[in-house]
PDB file of C-alpha atoms in Angstrom:
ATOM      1  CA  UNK A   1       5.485 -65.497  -9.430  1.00 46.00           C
ATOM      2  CA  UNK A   2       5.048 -62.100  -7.320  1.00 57.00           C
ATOM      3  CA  UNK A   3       6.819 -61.989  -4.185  1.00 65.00           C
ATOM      4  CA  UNK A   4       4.439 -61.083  -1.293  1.00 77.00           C
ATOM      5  CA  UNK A   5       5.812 -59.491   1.840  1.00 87.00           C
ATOM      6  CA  UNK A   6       5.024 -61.598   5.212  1.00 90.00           C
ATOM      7  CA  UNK A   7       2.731 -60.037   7.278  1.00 91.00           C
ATOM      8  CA  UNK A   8       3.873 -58.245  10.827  1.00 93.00           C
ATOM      9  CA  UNK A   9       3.899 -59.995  13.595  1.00 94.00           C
ATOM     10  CA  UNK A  10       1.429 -57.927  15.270  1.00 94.00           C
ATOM     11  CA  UNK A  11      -0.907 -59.066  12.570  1.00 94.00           C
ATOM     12  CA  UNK A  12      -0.203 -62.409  12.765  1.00 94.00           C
ATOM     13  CA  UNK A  13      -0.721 -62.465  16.694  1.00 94.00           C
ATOM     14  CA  UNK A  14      -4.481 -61.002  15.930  1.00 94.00           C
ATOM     15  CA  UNK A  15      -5.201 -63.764  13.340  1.00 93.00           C
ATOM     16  CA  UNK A  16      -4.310 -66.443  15.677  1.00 93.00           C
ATOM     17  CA  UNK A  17      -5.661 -65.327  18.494  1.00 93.00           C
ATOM     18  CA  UNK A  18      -8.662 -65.528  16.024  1.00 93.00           C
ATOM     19  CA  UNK A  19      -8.279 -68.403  14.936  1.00 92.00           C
ATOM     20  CA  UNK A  20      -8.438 -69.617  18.656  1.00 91.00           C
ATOM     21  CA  UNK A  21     -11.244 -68.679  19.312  1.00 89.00           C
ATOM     22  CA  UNK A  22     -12.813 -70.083  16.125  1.00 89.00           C
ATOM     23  CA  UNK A  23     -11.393 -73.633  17.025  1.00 88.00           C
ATOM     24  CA  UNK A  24     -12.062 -73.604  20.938  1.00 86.00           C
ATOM     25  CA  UNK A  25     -14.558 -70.778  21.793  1.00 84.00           C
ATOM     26  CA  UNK A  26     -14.499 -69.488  25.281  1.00 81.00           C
ATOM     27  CA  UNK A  27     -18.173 -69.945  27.339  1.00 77.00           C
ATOM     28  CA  UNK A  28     -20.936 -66.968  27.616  1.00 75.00           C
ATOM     29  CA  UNK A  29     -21.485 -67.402  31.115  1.00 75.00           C
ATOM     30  CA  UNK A  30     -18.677 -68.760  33.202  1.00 72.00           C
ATOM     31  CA  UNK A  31     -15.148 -70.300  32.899  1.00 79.00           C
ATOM     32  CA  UNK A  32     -14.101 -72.709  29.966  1.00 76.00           C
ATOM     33  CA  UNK A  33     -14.831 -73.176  26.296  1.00 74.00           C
ATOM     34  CA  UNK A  34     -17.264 -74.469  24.181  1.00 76.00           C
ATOM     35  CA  UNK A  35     -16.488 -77.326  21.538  1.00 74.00           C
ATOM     36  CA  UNK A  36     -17.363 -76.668  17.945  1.00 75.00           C
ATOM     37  CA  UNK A  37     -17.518 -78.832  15.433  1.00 75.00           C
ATOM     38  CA  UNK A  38     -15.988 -78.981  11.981  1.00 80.00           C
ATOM     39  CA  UNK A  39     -15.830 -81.551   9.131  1.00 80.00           C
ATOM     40  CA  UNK A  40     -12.284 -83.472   9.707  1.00 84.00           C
ATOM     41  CA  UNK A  41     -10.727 -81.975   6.508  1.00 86.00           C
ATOM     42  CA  UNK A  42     -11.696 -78.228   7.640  1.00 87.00           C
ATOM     43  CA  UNK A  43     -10.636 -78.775  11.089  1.00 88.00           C
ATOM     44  CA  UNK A  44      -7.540 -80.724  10.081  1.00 90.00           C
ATOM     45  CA  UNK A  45      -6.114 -77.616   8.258  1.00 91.00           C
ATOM     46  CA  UNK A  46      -7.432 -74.936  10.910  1.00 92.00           C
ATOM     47  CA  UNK A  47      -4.749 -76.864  12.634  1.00 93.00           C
ATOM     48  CA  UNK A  48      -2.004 -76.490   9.964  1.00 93.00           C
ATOM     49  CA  UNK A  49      -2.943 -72.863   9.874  1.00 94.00           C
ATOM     50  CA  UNK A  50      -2.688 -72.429  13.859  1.00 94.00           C
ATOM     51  CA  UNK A  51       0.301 -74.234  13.525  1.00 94.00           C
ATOM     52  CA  UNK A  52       2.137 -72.055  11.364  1.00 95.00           C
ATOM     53  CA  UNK A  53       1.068 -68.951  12.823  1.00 94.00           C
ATOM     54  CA  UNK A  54       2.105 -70.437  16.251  1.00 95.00           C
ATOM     55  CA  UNK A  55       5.704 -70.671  14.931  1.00 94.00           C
ATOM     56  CA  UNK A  56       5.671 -67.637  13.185  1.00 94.00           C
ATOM     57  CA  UNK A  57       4.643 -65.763  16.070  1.00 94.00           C
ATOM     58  CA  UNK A  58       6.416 -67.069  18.701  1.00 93.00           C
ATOM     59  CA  UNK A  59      10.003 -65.984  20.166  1.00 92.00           C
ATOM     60  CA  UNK A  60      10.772 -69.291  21.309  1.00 93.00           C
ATOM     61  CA  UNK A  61      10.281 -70.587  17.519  1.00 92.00           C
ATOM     62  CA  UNK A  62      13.420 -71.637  15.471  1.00 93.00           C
ATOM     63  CA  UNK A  63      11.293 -70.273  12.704  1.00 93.00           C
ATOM     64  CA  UNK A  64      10.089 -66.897  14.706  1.00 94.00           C
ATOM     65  CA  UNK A  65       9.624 -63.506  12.007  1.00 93.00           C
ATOM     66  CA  UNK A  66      10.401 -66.515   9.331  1.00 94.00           C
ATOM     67  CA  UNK A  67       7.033 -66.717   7.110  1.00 94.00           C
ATOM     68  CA  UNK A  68       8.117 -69.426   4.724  1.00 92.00           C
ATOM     69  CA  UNK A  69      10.226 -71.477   7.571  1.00 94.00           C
ATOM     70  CA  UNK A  70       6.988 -71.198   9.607  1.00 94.00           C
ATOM     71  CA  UNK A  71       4.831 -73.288   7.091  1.00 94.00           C
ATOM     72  CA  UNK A  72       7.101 -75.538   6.420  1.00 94.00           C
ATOM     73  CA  UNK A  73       7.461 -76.115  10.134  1.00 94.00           C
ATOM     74  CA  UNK A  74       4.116 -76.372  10.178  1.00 94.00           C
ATOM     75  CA  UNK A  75       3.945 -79.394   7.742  1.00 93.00           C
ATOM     76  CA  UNK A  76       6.048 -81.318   9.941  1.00 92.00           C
ATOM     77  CA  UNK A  77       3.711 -81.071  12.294  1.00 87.00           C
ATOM     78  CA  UNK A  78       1.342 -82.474   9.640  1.00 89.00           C
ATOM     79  CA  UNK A  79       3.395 -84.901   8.229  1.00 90.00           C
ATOM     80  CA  UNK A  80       3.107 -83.328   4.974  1.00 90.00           C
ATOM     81  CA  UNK A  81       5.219 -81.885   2.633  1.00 90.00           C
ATOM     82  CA  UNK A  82       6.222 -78.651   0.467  1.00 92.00           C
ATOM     83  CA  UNK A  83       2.502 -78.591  -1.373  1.00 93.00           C
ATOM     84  CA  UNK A  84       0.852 -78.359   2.071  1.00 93.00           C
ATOM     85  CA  UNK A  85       3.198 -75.681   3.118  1.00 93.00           C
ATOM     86  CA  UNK A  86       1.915 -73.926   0.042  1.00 93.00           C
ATOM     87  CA  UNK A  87      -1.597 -74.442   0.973  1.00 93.00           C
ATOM     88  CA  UNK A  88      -1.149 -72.998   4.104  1.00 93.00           C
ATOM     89  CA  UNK A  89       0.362 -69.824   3.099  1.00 93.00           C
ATOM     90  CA  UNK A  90      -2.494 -69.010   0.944  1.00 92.00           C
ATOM     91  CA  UNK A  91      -5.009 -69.980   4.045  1.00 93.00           C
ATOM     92  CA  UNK A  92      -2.967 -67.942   6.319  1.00 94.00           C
ATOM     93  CA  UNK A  93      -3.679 -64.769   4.008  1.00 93.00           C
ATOM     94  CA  UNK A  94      -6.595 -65.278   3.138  1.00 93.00           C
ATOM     95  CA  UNK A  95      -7.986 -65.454   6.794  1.00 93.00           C
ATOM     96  CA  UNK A  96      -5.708 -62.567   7.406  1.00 93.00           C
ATOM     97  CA  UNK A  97      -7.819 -60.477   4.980  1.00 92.00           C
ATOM     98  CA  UNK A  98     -10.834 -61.302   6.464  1.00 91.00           C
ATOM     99  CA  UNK A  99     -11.365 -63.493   9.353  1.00 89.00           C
ATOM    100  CA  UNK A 100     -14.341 -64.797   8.134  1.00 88.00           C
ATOM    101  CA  UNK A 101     -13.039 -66.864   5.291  1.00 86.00           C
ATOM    102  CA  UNK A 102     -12.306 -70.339   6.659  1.00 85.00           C
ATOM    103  CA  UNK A 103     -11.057 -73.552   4.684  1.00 85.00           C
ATOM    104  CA  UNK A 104     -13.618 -75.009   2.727  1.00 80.00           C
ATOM    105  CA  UNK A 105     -14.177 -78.796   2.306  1.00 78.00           C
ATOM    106  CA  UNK A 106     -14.095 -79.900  -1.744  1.00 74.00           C
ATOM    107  CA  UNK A 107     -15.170 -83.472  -1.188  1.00 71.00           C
ATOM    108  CA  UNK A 108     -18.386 -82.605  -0.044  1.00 61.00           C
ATOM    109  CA  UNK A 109     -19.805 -83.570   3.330  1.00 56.00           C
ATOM    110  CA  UNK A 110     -18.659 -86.626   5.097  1.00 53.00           C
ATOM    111  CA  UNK A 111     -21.066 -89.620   5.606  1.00 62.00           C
ATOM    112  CA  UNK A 112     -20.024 -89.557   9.295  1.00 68.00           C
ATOM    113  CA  UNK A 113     -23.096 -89.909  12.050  1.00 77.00           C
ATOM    114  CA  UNK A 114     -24.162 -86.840  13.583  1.00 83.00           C
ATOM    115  CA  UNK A 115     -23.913 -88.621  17.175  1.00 82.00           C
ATOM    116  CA  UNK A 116     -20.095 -89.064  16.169  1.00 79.00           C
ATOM    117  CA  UNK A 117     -20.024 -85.242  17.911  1.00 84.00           C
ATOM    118  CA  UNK A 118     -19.896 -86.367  21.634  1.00 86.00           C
ATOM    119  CA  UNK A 119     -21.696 -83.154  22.779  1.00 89.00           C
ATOM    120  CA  UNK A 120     -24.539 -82.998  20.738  1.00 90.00           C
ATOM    121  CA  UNK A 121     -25.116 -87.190  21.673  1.00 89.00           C
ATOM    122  CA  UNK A 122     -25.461 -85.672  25.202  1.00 90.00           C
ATOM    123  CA  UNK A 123     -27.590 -83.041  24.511  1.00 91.00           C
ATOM    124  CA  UNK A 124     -29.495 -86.005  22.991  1.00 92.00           C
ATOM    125  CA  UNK A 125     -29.510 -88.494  25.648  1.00 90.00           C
ATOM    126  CA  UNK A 126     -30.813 -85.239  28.163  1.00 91.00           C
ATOM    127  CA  UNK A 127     -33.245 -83.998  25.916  1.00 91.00           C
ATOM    128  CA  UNK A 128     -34.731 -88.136  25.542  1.00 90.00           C
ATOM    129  CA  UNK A 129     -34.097 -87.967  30.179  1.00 88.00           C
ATOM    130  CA  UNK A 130     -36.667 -85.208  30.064  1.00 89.00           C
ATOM    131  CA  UNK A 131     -39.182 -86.864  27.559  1.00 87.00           C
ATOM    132  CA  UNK A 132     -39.268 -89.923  29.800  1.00 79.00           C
ATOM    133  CA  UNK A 133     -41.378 -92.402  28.362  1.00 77.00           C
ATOM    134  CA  UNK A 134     -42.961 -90.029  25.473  1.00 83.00           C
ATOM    135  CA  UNK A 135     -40.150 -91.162  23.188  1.00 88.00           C
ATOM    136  CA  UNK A 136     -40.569 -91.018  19.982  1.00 90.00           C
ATOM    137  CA  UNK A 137     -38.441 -91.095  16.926  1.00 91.00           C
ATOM    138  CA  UNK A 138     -40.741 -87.739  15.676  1.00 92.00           C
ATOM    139  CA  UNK A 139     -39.671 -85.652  18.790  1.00 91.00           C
ATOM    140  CA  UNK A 140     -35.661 -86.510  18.062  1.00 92.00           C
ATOM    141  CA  UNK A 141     -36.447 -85.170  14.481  1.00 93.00           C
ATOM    142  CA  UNK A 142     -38.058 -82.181  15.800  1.00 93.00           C
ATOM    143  CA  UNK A 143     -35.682 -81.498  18.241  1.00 93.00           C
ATOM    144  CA  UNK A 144     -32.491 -81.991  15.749  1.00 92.00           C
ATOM    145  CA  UNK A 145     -34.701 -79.482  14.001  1.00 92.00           C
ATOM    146  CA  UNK A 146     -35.067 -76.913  16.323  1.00 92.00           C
ATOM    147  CA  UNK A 147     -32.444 -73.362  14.779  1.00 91.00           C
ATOM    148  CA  UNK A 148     -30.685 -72.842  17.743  1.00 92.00           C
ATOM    149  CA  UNK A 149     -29.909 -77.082  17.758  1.00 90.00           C
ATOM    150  CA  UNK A 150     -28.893 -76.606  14.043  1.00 90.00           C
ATOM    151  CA  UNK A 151     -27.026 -72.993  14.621  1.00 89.00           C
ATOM    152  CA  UNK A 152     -24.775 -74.854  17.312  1.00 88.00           C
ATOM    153  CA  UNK A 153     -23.989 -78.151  15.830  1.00 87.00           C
ATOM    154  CA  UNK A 154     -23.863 -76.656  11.972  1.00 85.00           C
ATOM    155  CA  UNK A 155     -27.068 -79.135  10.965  1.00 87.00           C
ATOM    156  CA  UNK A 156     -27.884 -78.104   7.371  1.00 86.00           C
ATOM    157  CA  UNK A 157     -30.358 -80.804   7.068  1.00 87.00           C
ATOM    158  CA  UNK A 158     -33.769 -82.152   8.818  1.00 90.00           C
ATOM    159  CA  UNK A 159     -33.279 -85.694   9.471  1.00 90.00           C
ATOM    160  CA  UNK A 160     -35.719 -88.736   8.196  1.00 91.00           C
ATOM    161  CA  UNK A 161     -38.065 -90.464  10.481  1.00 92.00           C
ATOM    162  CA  UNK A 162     -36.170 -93.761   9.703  1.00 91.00           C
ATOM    163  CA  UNK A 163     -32.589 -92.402  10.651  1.00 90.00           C
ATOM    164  CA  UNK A 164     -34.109 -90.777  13.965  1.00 91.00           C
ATOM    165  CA  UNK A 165     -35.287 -94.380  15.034  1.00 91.00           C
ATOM    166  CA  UNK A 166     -31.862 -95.407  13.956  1.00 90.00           C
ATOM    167  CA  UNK A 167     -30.283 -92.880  16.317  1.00 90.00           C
ATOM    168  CA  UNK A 168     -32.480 -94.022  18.828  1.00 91.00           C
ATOM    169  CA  UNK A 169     -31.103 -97.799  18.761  1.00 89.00           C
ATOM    170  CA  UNK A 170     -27.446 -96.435  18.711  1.00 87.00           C
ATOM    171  CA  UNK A 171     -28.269 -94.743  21.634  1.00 88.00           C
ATOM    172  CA  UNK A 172     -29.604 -98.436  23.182  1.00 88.00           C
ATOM    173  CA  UNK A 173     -33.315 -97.715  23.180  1.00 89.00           C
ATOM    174  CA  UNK A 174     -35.708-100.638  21.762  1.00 87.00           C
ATOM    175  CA  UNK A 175     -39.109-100.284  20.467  1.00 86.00           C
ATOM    176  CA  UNK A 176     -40.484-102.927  22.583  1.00 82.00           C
ATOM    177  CA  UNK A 177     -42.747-103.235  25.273  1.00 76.00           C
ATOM    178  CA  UNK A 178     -42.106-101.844  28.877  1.00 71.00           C
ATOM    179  CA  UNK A 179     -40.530-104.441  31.292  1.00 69.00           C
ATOM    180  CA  UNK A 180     -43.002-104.837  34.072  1.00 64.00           C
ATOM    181  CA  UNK A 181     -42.015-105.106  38.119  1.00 57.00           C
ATOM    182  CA  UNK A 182     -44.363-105.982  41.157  1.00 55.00           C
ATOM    183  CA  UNK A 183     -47.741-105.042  40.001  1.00 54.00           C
ATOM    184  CA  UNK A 184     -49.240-101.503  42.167  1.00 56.00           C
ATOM    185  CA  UNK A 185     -52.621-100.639  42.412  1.00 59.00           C
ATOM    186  CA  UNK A 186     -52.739 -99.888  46.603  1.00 63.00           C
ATOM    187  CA  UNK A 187     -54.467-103.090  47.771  1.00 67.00           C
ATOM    188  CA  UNK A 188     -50.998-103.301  50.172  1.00 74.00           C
ATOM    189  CA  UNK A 189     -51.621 -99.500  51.762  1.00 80.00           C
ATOM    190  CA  UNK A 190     -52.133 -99.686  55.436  1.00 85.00           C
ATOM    191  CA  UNK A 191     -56.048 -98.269  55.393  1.00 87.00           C
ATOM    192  CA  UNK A 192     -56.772-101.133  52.570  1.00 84.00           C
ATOM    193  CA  UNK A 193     -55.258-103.770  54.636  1.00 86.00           C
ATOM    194  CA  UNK A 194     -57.076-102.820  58.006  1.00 89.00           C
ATOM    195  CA  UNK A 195     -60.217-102.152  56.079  1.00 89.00           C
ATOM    196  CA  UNK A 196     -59.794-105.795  54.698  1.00 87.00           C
ATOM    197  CA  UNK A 197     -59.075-107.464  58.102  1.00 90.00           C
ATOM    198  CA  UNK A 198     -61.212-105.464  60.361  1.00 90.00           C
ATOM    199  CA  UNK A 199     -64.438-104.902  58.591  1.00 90.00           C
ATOM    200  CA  UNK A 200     -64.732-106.979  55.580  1.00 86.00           C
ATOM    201  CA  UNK A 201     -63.532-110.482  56.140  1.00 88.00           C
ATOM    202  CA  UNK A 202     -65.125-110.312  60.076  1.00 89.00           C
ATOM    203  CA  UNK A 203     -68.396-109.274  58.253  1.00 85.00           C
ATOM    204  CA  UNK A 204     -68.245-112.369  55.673  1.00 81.00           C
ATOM    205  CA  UNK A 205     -66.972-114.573  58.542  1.00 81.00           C
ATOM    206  CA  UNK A 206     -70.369-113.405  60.159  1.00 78.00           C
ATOM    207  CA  UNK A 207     -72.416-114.546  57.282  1.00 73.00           C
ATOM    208  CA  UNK A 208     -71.384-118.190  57.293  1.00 69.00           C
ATOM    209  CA  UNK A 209     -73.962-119.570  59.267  1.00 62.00           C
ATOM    210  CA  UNK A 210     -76.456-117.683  57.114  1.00 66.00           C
ATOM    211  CA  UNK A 211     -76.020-119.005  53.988  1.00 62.00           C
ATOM    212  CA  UNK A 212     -78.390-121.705  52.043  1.00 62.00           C
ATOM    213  CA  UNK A 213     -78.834-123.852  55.095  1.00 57.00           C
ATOM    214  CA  UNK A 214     -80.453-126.973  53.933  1.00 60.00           C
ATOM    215  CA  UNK A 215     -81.004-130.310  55.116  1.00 64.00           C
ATOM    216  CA  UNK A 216     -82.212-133.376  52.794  1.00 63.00           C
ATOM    217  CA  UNK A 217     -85.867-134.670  54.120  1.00 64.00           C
ATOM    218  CA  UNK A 218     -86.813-138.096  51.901  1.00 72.00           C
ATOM    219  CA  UNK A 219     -83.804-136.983  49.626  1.00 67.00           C
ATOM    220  CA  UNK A 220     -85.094-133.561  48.671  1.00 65.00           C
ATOM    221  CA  UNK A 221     -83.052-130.488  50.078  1.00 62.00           C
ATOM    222  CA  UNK A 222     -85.439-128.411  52.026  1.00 61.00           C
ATOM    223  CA  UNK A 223     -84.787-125.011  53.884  1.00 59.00           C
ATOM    224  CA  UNK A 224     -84.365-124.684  57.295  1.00 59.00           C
ATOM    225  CA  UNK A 225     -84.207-120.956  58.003  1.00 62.00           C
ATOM    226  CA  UNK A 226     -84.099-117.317  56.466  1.00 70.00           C
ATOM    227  CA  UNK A 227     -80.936-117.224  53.847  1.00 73.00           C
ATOM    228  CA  UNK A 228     -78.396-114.403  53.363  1.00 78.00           C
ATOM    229  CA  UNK A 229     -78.186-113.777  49.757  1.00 80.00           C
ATOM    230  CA  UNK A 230     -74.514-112.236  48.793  1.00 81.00           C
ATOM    231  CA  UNK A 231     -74.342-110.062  45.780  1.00 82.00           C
ATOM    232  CA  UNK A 232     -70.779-109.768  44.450  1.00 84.00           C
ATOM    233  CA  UNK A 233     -69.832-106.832  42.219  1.00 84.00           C
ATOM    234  CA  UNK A 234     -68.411-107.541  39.095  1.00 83.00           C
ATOM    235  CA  UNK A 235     -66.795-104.813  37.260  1.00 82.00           C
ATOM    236  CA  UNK A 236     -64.553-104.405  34.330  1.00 81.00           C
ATOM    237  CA  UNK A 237     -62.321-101.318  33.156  1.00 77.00           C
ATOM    238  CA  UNK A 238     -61.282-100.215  30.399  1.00 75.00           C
ATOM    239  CA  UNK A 239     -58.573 -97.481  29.410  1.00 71.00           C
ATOM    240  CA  UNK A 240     -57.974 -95.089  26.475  1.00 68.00           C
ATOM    241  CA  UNK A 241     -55.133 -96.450  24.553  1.00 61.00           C
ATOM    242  CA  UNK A 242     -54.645 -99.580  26.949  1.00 62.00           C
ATOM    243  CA  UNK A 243     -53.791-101.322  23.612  1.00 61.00           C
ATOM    244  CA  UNK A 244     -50.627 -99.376  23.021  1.00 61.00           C
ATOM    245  CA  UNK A 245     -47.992-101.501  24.563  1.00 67.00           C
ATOM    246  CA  UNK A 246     -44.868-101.055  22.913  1.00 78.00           C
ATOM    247  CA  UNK A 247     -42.539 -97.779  22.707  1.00 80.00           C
ATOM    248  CA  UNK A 248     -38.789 -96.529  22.961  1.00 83.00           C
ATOM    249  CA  UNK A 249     -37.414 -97.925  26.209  1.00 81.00           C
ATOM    250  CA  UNK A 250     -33.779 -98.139  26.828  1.00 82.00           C
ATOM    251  CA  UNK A 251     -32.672-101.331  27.072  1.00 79.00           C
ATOM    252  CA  UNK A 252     -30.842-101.219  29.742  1.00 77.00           C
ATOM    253  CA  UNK A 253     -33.542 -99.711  31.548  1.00 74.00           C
ATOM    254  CA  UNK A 254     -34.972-101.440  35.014  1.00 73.00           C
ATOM    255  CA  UNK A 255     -38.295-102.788  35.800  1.00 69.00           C
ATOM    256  CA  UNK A 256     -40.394-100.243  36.875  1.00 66.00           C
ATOM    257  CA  UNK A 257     -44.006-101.135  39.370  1.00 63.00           C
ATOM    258  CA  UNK A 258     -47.053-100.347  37.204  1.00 57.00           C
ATOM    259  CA  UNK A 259     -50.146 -98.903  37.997  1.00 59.00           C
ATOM    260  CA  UNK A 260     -53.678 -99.956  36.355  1.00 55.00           C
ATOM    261  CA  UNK A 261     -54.321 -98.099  33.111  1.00 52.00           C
ATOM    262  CA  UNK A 262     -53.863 -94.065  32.780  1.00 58.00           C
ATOM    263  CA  UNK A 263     -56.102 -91.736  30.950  1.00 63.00           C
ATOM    264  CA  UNK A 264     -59.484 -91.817  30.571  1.00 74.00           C
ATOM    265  CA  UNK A 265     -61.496 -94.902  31.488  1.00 76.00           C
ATOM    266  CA  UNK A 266     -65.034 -96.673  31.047  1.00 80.00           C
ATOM    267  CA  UNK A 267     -66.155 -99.296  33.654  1.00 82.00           C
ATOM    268  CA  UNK A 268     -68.703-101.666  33.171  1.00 84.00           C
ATOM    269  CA  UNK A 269     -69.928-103.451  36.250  1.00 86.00           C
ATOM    270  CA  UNK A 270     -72.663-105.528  37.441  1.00 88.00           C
ATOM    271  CA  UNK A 271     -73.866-107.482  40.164  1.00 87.00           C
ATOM    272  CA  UNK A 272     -73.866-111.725  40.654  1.00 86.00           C
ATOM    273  CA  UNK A 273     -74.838-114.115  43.400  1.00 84.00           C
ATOM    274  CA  UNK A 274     -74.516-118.133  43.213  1.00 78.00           C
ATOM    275  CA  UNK A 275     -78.055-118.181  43.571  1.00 76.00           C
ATOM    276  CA  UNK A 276     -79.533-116.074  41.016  1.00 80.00           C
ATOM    277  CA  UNK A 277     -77.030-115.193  38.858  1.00 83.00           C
ATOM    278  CA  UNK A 278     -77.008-111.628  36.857  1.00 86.00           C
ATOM    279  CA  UNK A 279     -79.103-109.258  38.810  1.00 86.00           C
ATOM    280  CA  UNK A 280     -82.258-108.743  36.769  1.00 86.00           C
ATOM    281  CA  UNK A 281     -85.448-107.122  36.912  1.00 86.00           C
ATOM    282  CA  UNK A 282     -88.207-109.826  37.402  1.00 83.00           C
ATOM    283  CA  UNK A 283     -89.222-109.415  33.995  1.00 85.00           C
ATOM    284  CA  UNK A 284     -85.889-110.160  33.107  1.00 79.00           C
ATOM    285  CA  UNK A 285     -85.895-105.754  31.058  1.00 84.00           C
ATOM    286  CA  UNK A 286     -83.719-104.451  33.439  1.00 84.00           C
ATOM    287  CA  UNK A 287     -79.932-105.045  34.837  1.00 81.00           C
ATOM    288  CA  UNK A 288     -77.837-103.169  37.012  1.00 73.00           C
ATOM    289  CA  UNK A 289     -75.412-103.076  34.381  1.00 73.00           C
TER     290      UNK A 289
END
């Protein structure tokens, strides 16, 4: 074949500090570098390539200003052989030329898990922090979704509902119900507890000797003074969507105090005494319900 002339060394400087910055990309704001990732094969011979140029361009190199030496010295590195060292050479020009042209995977993707990239499983997990418990295996699809998500991790693809709920598990959340601490609903706050053993139990304590007093004449019960009647209120509420139970919860995840139901509500109450039962209109139309 044609022999090629090796490129300067200035040139070869300016291709790998290219390269660097293709592999390990320094940050916008602030010190350090971001982390970028590429399928194993690509990144693999980035590597080779970095490699070679490394020893091509370096003084303290045995193969310095040596193009050929260089990629075989780079296959060491490797552990490959002559082919690779081939390979590389071709690479090395090629992104020379134009330092957009990176190696290109023939096998096709990889059927590796996206949460195999360590920083987008942490944007993940913060993202999921922030939804609290509005977790749902939708809102990991739409946020994988999102361009600048898919610009920064190289996501080609919008993931299925099923393998969102099956990142969701790797990431130790359950679809189960919430686990449930010391029940809350401010019957233990201070102005609750004095209003309980100030007013109200004094007040019922007072009512004790006006109750249903009776006393049995010839063995019928006959009354012996005015009664107190008590009317208890009965009430019952309902909440919107106080059926929904279960949703993502990590498992690990402690017991948290509940409140009563959130969200809208409808109570229905009414009013009951021992003596009389329902509170009814004497006609038995009308309720207080």
């Amino acid at each position: 074949g044609r022999l090629c002339e090796a490129p300067s060394i200035e040139t070869a400087l300016s291709a790998l500090k290219d390269l660097r910055k293709k592999l390990c990309p320094h940050c916008q704001k602030g010190p350090g570098h971001v982390n970028v990732y590429f399928d194993p094969f690509t990144h693999y011979q980035m590597l080779g390539m970095q490699a070679m140029l490394s020893d091509y361009t370096s003084s303290l190199s045995a193969t310095y200003g040596h193009w050929a030496a260089s990629s075989l010295q780079a296959t060491v590195f490797l552990g490959r052989g002559v082919y690779c060292a081939r390979v590389l050479c071709r690479l090395v020009r090629a992104f020379i030329a134009d330092r957009t042209l990176l190696p290109i995977n023939p096998y096709g993707s990889f059927k590796e898990s996206m949460l195999a990239n360590q920083d987008l499983l942490q944007d993940i997990n913060l993202h999921l922090q922030e939804l609290e418990k509005d977790i749902t295996a939708l809102k990991v699809v739409e946020y994988l979704a999102q361009p600048e998500v898919k610009d920064k991790y190289g996501i080609t693809k919008t993931i299925s509902l099923r393998t969102a709920q099956q990142y969701l598990n790797a990431l130790g959340y359950r679809w189960k119900e919430a686990a449930k601490g010391q029940y809350v609903d401010g019957h233990e706050r201070a102005d609750v507890v004095f209003q309980r053993d100030h007013v109200y139990v004094p007040k019922m304590k007072s009512f004790k000797g006006h109750g249903q007093p009776f006393k049995v004449v010839d063995g019928v019960e006959v009354s012996t003074g005015k009664p107190v009647i008590i009317w208890f209120h009965d009430k019952s509420i309902f909440y919107a969507h106080n059926c929904r139970r279960k949703s993502w919860y990590h498992k690990d995840g402690p017991a948290k105090p509940y409140r009563k139901g959130e969200g809208a509500s409808l109570m229905i109450a009414d009013f009951v005494s021992a003596e009389f039962g329902w509170l009814r209109s004497p006609d038995g139309t009308r309720s207080a319900r």
